[in-house]
PDB file of C-alpha atoms in Angstrom:
ATOM      1  CA  LEU C   1      -0.040   0.223  -0.103  1.00 66.00           C
ATOM      2  CA  LYS C   2       2.727   2.435   0.994  1.00 70.00           C
ATOM      3  CA  SER C   3       4.729   1.706  -2.395  1.00 71.00           C
ATOM      4  CA  ASN C   4       1.955   2.019  -4.674  1.00 71.00           C
ATOM      5  CA  PRO C   5      -1.310   3.561  -3.201  1.00 70.00           C
ATOM      6  CA  SER C   6      -4.409   4.207  -4.856  1.00 73.00           C
ATOM      7  CA  SER C   7      -7.984   3.944  -3.835  1.00 69.00           C
ATOM      8  CA  ASN C   8      -8.518   0.595  -5.044  1.00 74.00           C
ATOM      9  CA  GLU C   9      -5.566  -0.775  -3.349  1.00 77.00           C
ATOM     10  CA  GLU C  10      -6.351   1.223  -0.177  1.00 80.00           C
ATOM     11  CA  LYS C  11      -9.936  -0.081   0.332  1.00 81.00           C
ATOM     12  CA  GLU C  12      -8.532  -4.000  -0.371  1.00 82.00           C
ATOM     13  CA  ALA C  13      -5.829  -3.307   2.172  1.00 82.00           C
ATOM     14  CA  GLN C  14      -8.360  -2.304   4.582  1.00 82.00           C
ATOM     15  CA  THR C  15     -10.722  -5.116   4.038  1.00 85.00           C
ATOM     16  CA  GLN C  16      -7.714  -7.609   4.722  1.00 85.00           C
ATOM     17  CA  LEU C  17      -6.603  -5.834   7.691  1.00 85.00           C
ATOM     18  CA  THR C  18     -10.312  -5.977   9.055  1.00 89.00           C
ATOM     19  CA  LYS C  19     -10.533  -9.439   8.156  1.00 91.00           C
ATOM     20  CA  SER C  20      -7.170 -10.409   9.694  1.00 92.00           C
ATOM     21  CA  ASP C  21      -8.415  -8.710  12.915  1.00 92.00           C
ATOM     22  CA  GLU C  22     -11.503 -10.656  13.164  1.00 94.00           C
ATOM     23  CA  LEU C  23      -9.651 -13.860  12.316  1.00 96.00           C
ATOM     24  CA  GLN C  24      -7.419 -13.272  15.108  1.00 95.00           C
ATOM     25  CA  ARG C  25     -10.053 -12.524  17.485  1.00 96.00           C
ATOM     26  CA  LEU C  26     -11.876 -15.747  16.459  1.00 97.00           C
ATOM     27  CA  HIS C  27      -8.613 -17.726  17.038  1.00 97.00           C
ATOM     28  CA  SER C  28      -8.180 -16.403  20.736  1.00 97.00           C
ATOM     29  CA  GLN C  29     -11.936 -17.393  21.123  1.00 97.00           C
ATOM     30  CA  ALA C  30     -11.409 -20.879  19.720  1.00 97.00           C
ATOM     31  CA  LEU C  31      -8.222 -21.696  22.072  1.00 97.00           C
ATOM     32  CA  SER C  32     -10.112 -20.145  24.926  1.00 97.00           C
ATOM     33  CA  ALA C  33     -13.386 -22.681  24.042  1.00 97.00           C
ATOM     34  CA  TYR C  34     -10.730 -25.520  23.605  1.00 97.00           C
ATOM     35  CA  GLN C  35      -9.146 -24.878  27.185  1.00 97.00           C
ATOM     36  CA  GLN C  36     -12.522 -24.777  28.816  1.00 97.00           C
ATOM     37  CA  GLU C  37     -13.450 -28.112  27.259  1.00 97.00           C
ATOM     38  CA  ASP C  38     -15.970 -26.588  25.186  1.00 97.00           C
ATOM     39  CA  TYR C  39     -14.994 -28.489  21.961  1.00 97.00           C
ATOM     40  CA  GLU C  40     -18.180 -28.069  19.989  1.00 97.00           C
ATOM     41  CA  ALA C  41     -17.933 -24.348  20.294  1.00 97.00           C
ATOM     42  CA  ALA C  42     -14.021 -24.487  19.406  1.00 98.00           C
ATOM     43  CA  ILE C  43     -14.996 -26.590  16.205  1.00 98.00           C
ATOM     44  CA  SER C  44     -17.705 -24.096  14.981  1.00 97.00           C
ATOM     45  CA  LEU C  45     -14.845 -21.320  15.241  1.00 97.00           C
ATOM     46  CA  LEU C  46     -12.089 -23.256  13.736  1.00 98.00           C
ATOM     47  CA  ASP C  47     -14.500 -23.712  10.991  1.00 97.00           C
ATOM     48  CA  GLU C  48     -14.779 -20.046  10.271  1.00 96.00           C
ATOM     49  CA  ILE C  49     -11.090 -19.515  10.187  1.00 97.00           C
ATOM     50  CA  LEU C  50     -10.160 -22.475   8.188  1.00 97.00           C
ATOM     51  CA  ALA C  51     -12.778 -21.409   5.655  1.00 95.00           C
ATOM     52  CA  VAL C  52     -10.139 -18.735   4.937  1.00 93.00           C
ATOM     53  CA  CYS C  53      -6.795 -20.198   6.462  1.00 93.00           C
ATOM     54  CA  VAL C  54      -7.118 -23.309   4.376  1.00 93.00           C
ATOM     55  CA  TRP C  55      -3.334 -24.157   4.563  1.00 94.00           C
ATOM     56  CA  ASP C  56      -2.851 -23.983   8.364  1.00 95.00           C
ATOM     57  CA  ALA C  57      -1.685 -26.942   9.687  1.00 96.00           C
ATOM     58  CA  GLU C  58      -1.901 -26.229  13.360  1.00 96.00           C
ATOM     59  CA  LEU C  59      -5.390 -25.048  13.097  1.00 97.00           C
ATOM     60  CA  ARG C  60      -6.134 -28.455  11.362  1.00 97.00           C
ATOM     61  CA  GLU C  61      -4.497 -30.372  14.317  1.00 97.00           C
ATOM     62  CA  LEU C  62      -6.325 -28.278  16.912  1.00 97.00           C
ATOM     63  CA  ARG C  63      -9.823 -29.061  15.206  1.00 98.00           C
ATOM     64  CA  ALA C  64      -8.808 -32.574  15.024  1.00 97.00           C
ATOM     65  CA  GLU C  65      -8.237 -32.805  18.746  1.00 97.00           C
ATOM     66  CA  CYS C  66     -11.630 -31.316  19.054  1.00 98.00           C
ATOM     67  CA  TYR C  67     -13.279 -33.886  16.925  1.00 98.00           C
ATOM     68  CA  ILE C  68     -11.366 -36.611  18.997  1.00 96.00           C
ATOM     69  CA  LYS C  69     -13.109 -35.140  22.156  1.00 96.00           C
ATOM     70  CA  GLU C  70     -16.409 -35.227  20.435  1.00 97.00           C
ATOM     71  CA  GLY C  71     -16.158 -38.532  19.345  1.00 95.00           C
ATOM     72  CA  GLU C  72     -15.976 -37.898  15.682  1.00 97.00           C
ATOM     73  CA  PRO C  73     -12.797 -39.855  14.716  1.00 96.00           C
ATOM     74  CA  SER C  74     -13.383 -39.983  10.917  1.00 95.00           C
ATOM     75  CA  LYS C  75     -13.599 -36.178  10.731  1.00 97.00           C
ATOM     76  CA  ALA C  76     -10.433 -35.920  12.853  1.00 98.00           C
ATOM     77  CA  ILE C  77      -8.499 -38.388  10.581  1.00 97.00           C
ATOM     78  CA  SER C  78      -9.253 -36.068   7.716  1.00 97.00           C
ATOM     79  CA  ASP C  79      -7.998 -32.830   9.427  1.00 97.00           C
ATOM     80  CA  LEU C  80      -4.978 -34.875  10.580  1.00 97.00           C
ATOM     81  CA  LYS C  81      -4.307 -36.202   7.083  1.00 97.00           C
ATOM     82  CA  ALA C  82      -4.475 -32.723   5.607  1.00 96.00           C
ATOM     83  CA  ALA C  83      -2.014 -31.524   8.507  1.00 97.00           C
ATOM     84  CA  ALA C  84       0.315 -34.492   7.739  1.00 96.00           C
ATOM     85  CA  LYS C  85       1.029 -32.902   4.091  1.00 95.00           C
ATOM     86  CA  LEU C  86       0.878 -29.438   5.004  1.00 95.00           C
ATOM     87  CA  LYS C  87       3.665 -29.526   7.518  1.00 93.00           C
ATOM     88  CA  ASN C  88       7.032 -31.391   6.642  1.00 92.00           C
ATOM     89  CA  ASP C  89       8.005 -34.605   8.820  1.00 94.00           C
ATOM     90  CA  ASN C  90       4.875 -34.274  10.823  1.00 95.00           C
ATOM     91  CA  THR C  91       5.407 -37.631  12.492  1.00 96.00           C
ATOM     92  CA  GLU C  92       3.009 -36.404  15.250  1.00 96.00           C
ATOM     93  CA  ALA C  93      -0.001 -36.381  12.783  1.00 97.00           C
ATOM     94  CA  PHE C  94       0.834 -39.939  11.401  1.00 97.00           C
ATOM     95  CA  TYR C  95       1.161 -41.499  15.008  1.00 97.00           C
ATOM     96  CA  LYS C  96      -2.505 -39.737  15.902  1.00 97.00           C
ATOM     97  CA  ILE C  97      -4.093 -40.946  12.703  1.00 98.00           C
ATOM     98  CA  SER C  98      -2.578 -44.507  13.470  1.00 98.00           C
ATOM     99  CA  LYS C  99      -3.569 -44.316  16.976  1.00 97.00           C
ATOM    100  CA  ILE C 100      -7.220 -43.597  15.872  1.00 97.00           C
ATOM    101  CA  TYR C 101      -7.445 -46.347  13.121  1.00 98.00           C
ATOM    102  CA  TYR C 102      -6.242 -48.721  15.792  1.00 97.00           C
ATOM    103  CA  GLN C 103      -8.927 -47.584  18.346  1.00 96.00           C
ATOM    104  CA  LEU C 104     -11.399 -48.088  15.748  1.00 96.00           C
ATOM    105  CA  GLY C 105     -10.234 -51.612  14.859  1.00 95.00           C
ATOM    106  CA  ASP C 106      -8.683 -51.135  11.621  1.00 96.00           C
ATOM    107  CA  HIS C 107      -5.307 -52.709  12.447  1.00 96.00           C
ATOM    108  CA  GLU C 108      -4.430 -52.737   8.796  1.00 96.00           C
ATOM    109  CA  LEU C 109      -4.674 -49.051   8.028  1.00 97.00           C
ATOM    110  CA  SER C 110      -3.072 -48.352  11.512  1.00 98.00           C
ATOM    111  CA  LEU C 111      -0.115 -50.214  10.631  1.00 97.00           C
ATOM    112  CA  SER C 112       0.309 -48.579   7.174  1.00 97.00           C
ATOM    113  CA  GLU C 113       0.189 -44.987   9.031  1.00 97.00           C
ATOM    114  CA  VAL C 114       2.638 -45.696  11.856  1.00 97.00           C
ATOM    115  CA  ARG C 115       5.037 -47.060   9.140  1.00 97.00           C
ATOM    116  CA  GLU C 116       4.742 -43.590   7.506  1.00 96.00           C
ATOM    117  CA  CYS C 117       5.862 -42.143  10.877  1.00 97.00           C
ATOM    118  CA  LEU C 118       8.742 -44.503  11.174  1.00 97.00           C
ATOM    119  CA  LYS C 119       9.651 -43.452   7.773  1.00 96.00           C
ATOM    120  CA  LEU C 120      10.219 -39.792   8.634  1.00 96.00           C
ATOM    121  CA  ASP C 121      11.905 -40.791  12.243  1.00 96.00           C
ATOM    122  CA  GLN C 122      12.772 -44.489  12.864  1.00 94.00           C
ATOM    123  CA  ASP C 123      13.543 -43.463  16.437  1.00 95.00           C
ATOM    124  CA  HIS C 124      10.172 -42.020  17.205  1.00 96.00           C
ATOM    125  CA  LYS C 125       9.436 -43.780  20.683  1.00 96.00           C
ATOM    126  CA  GLN C 126       5.605 -43.672  20.329  1.00 97.00           C
ATOM    127  CA  CYS C 127       5.473 -44.789  16.837  1.00 97.00           C
ATOM    128  CA  PHE C 128       7.901 -47.601  17.501  1.00 97.00           C
ATOM    129  CA  SER C 129       5.949 -48.809  20.561  1.00 97.00           C
ATOM    130  CA  LEU C 130       2.351 -48.642  18.670  1.00 97.00           C
ATOM    131  CA  TYR C 131       4.297 -50.446  15.446  1.00 98.00           C
ATOM    132  CA  LYS C 132       5.438 -53.321  17.376  1.00 97.00           C
ATOM    133  CA  GLN C 133       1.900 -53.475  18.786  1.00 97.00           C
ATOM    134  CA  VAL C 134       0.014 -53.416  15.662  1.00 97.00           C
ATOM    135  CA  LYS C 135       2.161 -55.558  13.934  1.00 97.00           C
ATOM    136  CA  LYS C 136       1.869 -58.319  16.431  1.00 97.00           C
ATOM    137  CA  LEU C 137      -1.776 -58.110  16.544  1.00 97.00           C
ATOM    138  CA  ASN C 138      -1.950 -57.788  12.537  1.00 97.00           C
ATOM    139  CA  LYS C 139       0.203 -61.254  12.401  1.00 97.00           C
ATOM    140  CA  GLN C 140      -2.173 -63.051  14.607  1.00 97.00           C
ATOM    141  CA  ILE C 141      -5.320 -61.876  12.882  1.00 97.00           C
ATOM    142  CA  GLU C 142      -3.744 -62.795   9.169  1.00 97.00           C
ATOM    143  CA  SER C 143      -2.684 -66.223  10.688  1.00 97.00           C
ATOM    144  CA  ALA C 144      -6.128 -66.855  12.099  1.00 98.00           C
ATOM    145  CA  GLU C 145      -7.764 -65.956   8.997  1.00 97.00           C
ATOM    146  CA  GLU C 146      -5.141 -68.341   7.259  1.00 98.00           C
ATOM    147  CA  PHE C 147      -6.171 -71.275   9.451  1.00 98.00           C
ATOM    148  CA  ILE C 148      -9.821 -70.348   8.720  1.00 97.00           C
ATOM    149  CA  ARG C 149      -9.391 -70.499   5.037  1.00 97.00           C
ATOM    150  CA  GLU C 150      -7.535 -74.143   5.380  1.00 97.00           C
ATOM    151  CA  GLY C 151     -10.462 -75.297   7.617  1.00 96.00           C
ATOM    152  CA  ARG C 152      -7.984 -75.417  10.619  1.00 97.00           C
ATOM    153  CA  TYR C 153     -10.891 -74.205  13.053  1.00 97.00           C
ATOM    154  CA  GLU C 154      -9.125 -75.347  16.374  1.00 97.00           C
ATOM    155  CA  ASP C 155      -5.744 -73.425  15.064  1.00 97.00           C
ATOM    156  CA  ALA C 156      -7.819 -70.452  14.382  1.00 97.00           C
ATOM    157  CA  ILE C 157      -9.946 -70.402  17.764  1.00 97.00           C
ATOM    158  CA  SER C 158      -6.390 -70.534  19.473  1.00 97.00           C
ATOM    159  CA  LYS C 159      -5.061 -67.651  17.416  1.00 97.00           C
ATOM    160  CA  TYR C 160      -8.165 -65.539  18.019  1.00 97.00           C
ATOM    161  CA  GLU C 161      -7.812 -66.339  21.918  1.00 97.00           C
ATOM    162  CA  SER C 162      -4.274 -64.666  21.533  1.00 96.00           C
ATOM    163  CA  VAL C 163      -5.697 -61.987  19.443  1.00 97.00           C
ATOM    164  CA  MET C 164      -7.732 -61.027  22.898  1.00 96.00           C
ATOM    165  CA  LYS C 165      -4.684 -61.407  25.115  1.00 96.00           C
ATOM    166  CA  THR C 166      -2.722 -59.362  22.885  1.00 95.00           C
ATOM    167  CA  GLU C 167      -5.104 -56.370  23.058  1.00 95.00           C
ATOM    168  CA  PRO C 168      -7.436 -56.462  26.308  1.00 94.00           C
ATOM    169  CA  GLU C 169      -7.674 -52.806  26.442  1.00 94.00           C
ATOM    170  CA  VAL C 170      -9.619 -51.900  23.009  1.00 95.00           C
ATOM    171  CA  PRO C 171     -13.042 -53.712  23.063  1.00 94.00           C
ATOM    172  CA  VAL C 172     -13.706 -53.894  19.326  1.00 95.00           C
ATOM    173  CA  TYR C 173     -10.792 -56.667  18.887  1.00 97.00           C
ATOM    174  CA  ALA C 174     -12.365 -58.634  21.523  1.00 96.00           C
ATOM    175  CA  THR C 175     -15.787 -58.556  19.775  1.00 97.00           C
ATOM    176  CA  ARG C 176     -14.300 -59.309  16.330  1.00 97.00           C
ATOM    177  CA  ALA C 177     -12.180 -62.235  17.940  1.00 97.00           C
ATOM    178  CA  LYS C 178     -15.447 -63.769  19.442  1.00 97.00           C
ATOM    179  CA  GLU C 179     -17.298 -63.129  16.226  1.00 97.00           C
ATOM    180  CA  ARG C 180     -14.646 -65.239  14.108  1.00 98.00           C
ATOM    181  CA  ILE C 181     -14.413 -67.794  17.067  1.00 98.00           C
ATOM    182  CA  CYS C 182     -18.291 -68.368  16.652  1.00 97.00           C
ATOM    183  CA  HIS C 183     -17.903 -68.886  12.974  1.00 97.00           C
ATOM    184  CA  CYS C 184     -14.978 -71.596  13.740  1.00 97.00           C
ATOM    185  CA  LEU C 185     -17.217 -73.363  16.530  1.00 97.00           C
ATOM    186  CA  SER C 186     -20.351 -73.483  14.107  1.00 96.00           C
ATOM    187  CA  LYS C 187     -18.171 -74.732  11.229  1.00 95.00           C
ATOM    188  CA  ASN C 188     -16.822 -77.183  13.676  1.00 94.00           C
ATOM    189  CA  GLN C 189     -20.144 -78.456  14.523  1.00 94.00           C
ATOM    190  CA  GLN C 190     -19.815 -77.012  18.404  1.00 96.00           C
ATOM    191  CA  ALA C 191     -23.053 -75.688  17.953  1.00 96.00           C
ATOM    192  CA  THR C 192     -23.798 -75.015  22.068  1.00 96.00           C
ATOM    193  CA  GLU C 193     -20.627 -73.030  22.248  1.00 96.00           C
ATOM    194  CA  ALA C 194     -21.105 -70.906  19.127  1.00 97.00           C
ATOM    195  CA  ILE C 195     -24.767 -70.076  19.885  1.00 97.00           C
ATOM    196  CA  LYS C 196     -23.300 -68.758  23.627  1.00 97.00           C
ATOM    197  CA  LEU C 197     -20.613 -66.849  21.924  1.00 96.00           C
ATOM    198  CA  CYS C 198     -22.428 -65.217  19.124  1.00 97.00           C
ATOM    199  CA  THR C 199     -24.887 -64.215  21.610  1.00 97.00           C
ATOM    200  CA  GLU C 200     -22.249 -62.488  23.292  1.00 96.00           C
ATOM    201  CA  VAL C 201     -21.214 -60.565  20.284  1.00 97.00           C
ATOM    202  CA  LEU C 202     -25.011 -59.817  19.164  1.00 97.00           C
ATOM    203  CA  GLN C 203     -25.514 -58.035  22.693  1.00 97.00           C
ATOM    204  CA  VAL C 204     -22.560 -55.682  21.828  1.00 95.00           C
ATOM    205  CA  GLU C 205     -23.569 -55.417  17.845  1.00 96.00           C
ATOM    206  CA  PRO C 206     -27.160 -56.480  17.510  1.00 97.00           C
ATOM    207  CA  THR C 207     -26.976 -55.868  13.654  1.00 96.00           C
ATOM    208  CA  ASN C 208     -23.825 -57.894  13.253  1.00 96.00           C
ATOM    209  CA  VAL C 209     -24.529 -59.805  10.107  1.00 97.00           C
ATOM    210  CA  ASN C 210     -21.817 -62.288  10.422  1.00 96.00           C
ATOM    211  CA  ALA C 211     -22.775 -63.224  13.965  1.00 97.00           C
ATOM    212  CA  LEU C 212     -26.573 -63.944  12.835  1.00 97.00           C
ATOM    213  CA  LYS C 213     -25.417 -65.955  10.217  1.00 97.00           C
ATOM    214  CA  ASP C 214     -23.119 -68.143  12.392  1.00 97.00           C
ATOM    215  CA  ARG C 215     -25.737 -68.569  15.167  1.00 97.00           C
ATOM    216  CA  ALA C 216     -28.393 -69.428  12.461  1.00 97.00           C
ATOM    217  CA  GLU C 217     -26.124 -72.145  11.335  1.00 96.00           C
ATOM    218  CA  ALA C 218     -25.494 -73.287  14.816  1.00 97.00           C
ATOM    219  CA  TYR C 219     -29.523 -73.236  15.550  1.00 97.00           C
ATOM    220  CA  LEU C 220     -29.796 -75.526  12.703  1.00 96.00           C
ATOM    221  CA  LEU C 221     -27.140 -77.876  14.043  1.00 96.00           C
ATOM    222  CA  GLU C 222     -29.537 -78.215  17.065  1.00 96.00           C
ATOM    223  CA  ASP C 223     -32.664 -78.538  14.825  1.00 95.00           C
ATOM    224  CA  LEU C 224     -33.661 -75.242  16.645  1.00 96.00           C
ATOM    225  CA  TYR C 225     -35.538 -73.993  13.502  1.00 96.00           C
ATOM    226  CA  GLU C 226     -37.670 -71.222  14.835  1.00 96.00           C
ATOM    227  CA  GLU C 227     -34.664 -69.519  16.370  1.00 94.00           C
TER     228      GLU C 227
END
């Protein structure tokens, strides 16, 4: 504006300055809302800022944190993926994405993301620790599924029991393991045990199609046609 003043440019400059002041005010409010644990308000304010400051990685990371607190993991992943691209060597974003996928029960995507973190920093303690855990779990699940394909149901049951021991903290893995064990029991003509286990799964996930099908097969074995 100083180097080339004209009424047009002055008006544009004043508009931008006003907008800049407004965004700084919104930023302060967003941080304040976050600190007061009013995550819904923080998200709303960050939405406004990010509509203008599209390429701000830190704002996206902050909004991702709010989404995590609000129980919206898929939206958090979207922001963190953008932040991983916008900021060089953003190991923290890859770690958080991997952690969210892991909590959701998507061990394969979790493994893929944590590997990206270790590509950037092979000595990253959190990523390496998570990598070891996910890799072990992933290997057990792959092995169990291989046994099922080969019709080795006892071995598959044993392997899925190991999965539950490997990850006792995240409930989705126990549910998934029970679902697959029920499948194996049903295939192995162990109807009573299959019905019991599938019922456990269906108490947690009433619309689990696999558990419904496997329990139906087990009921057939027991001649319980109505059920």
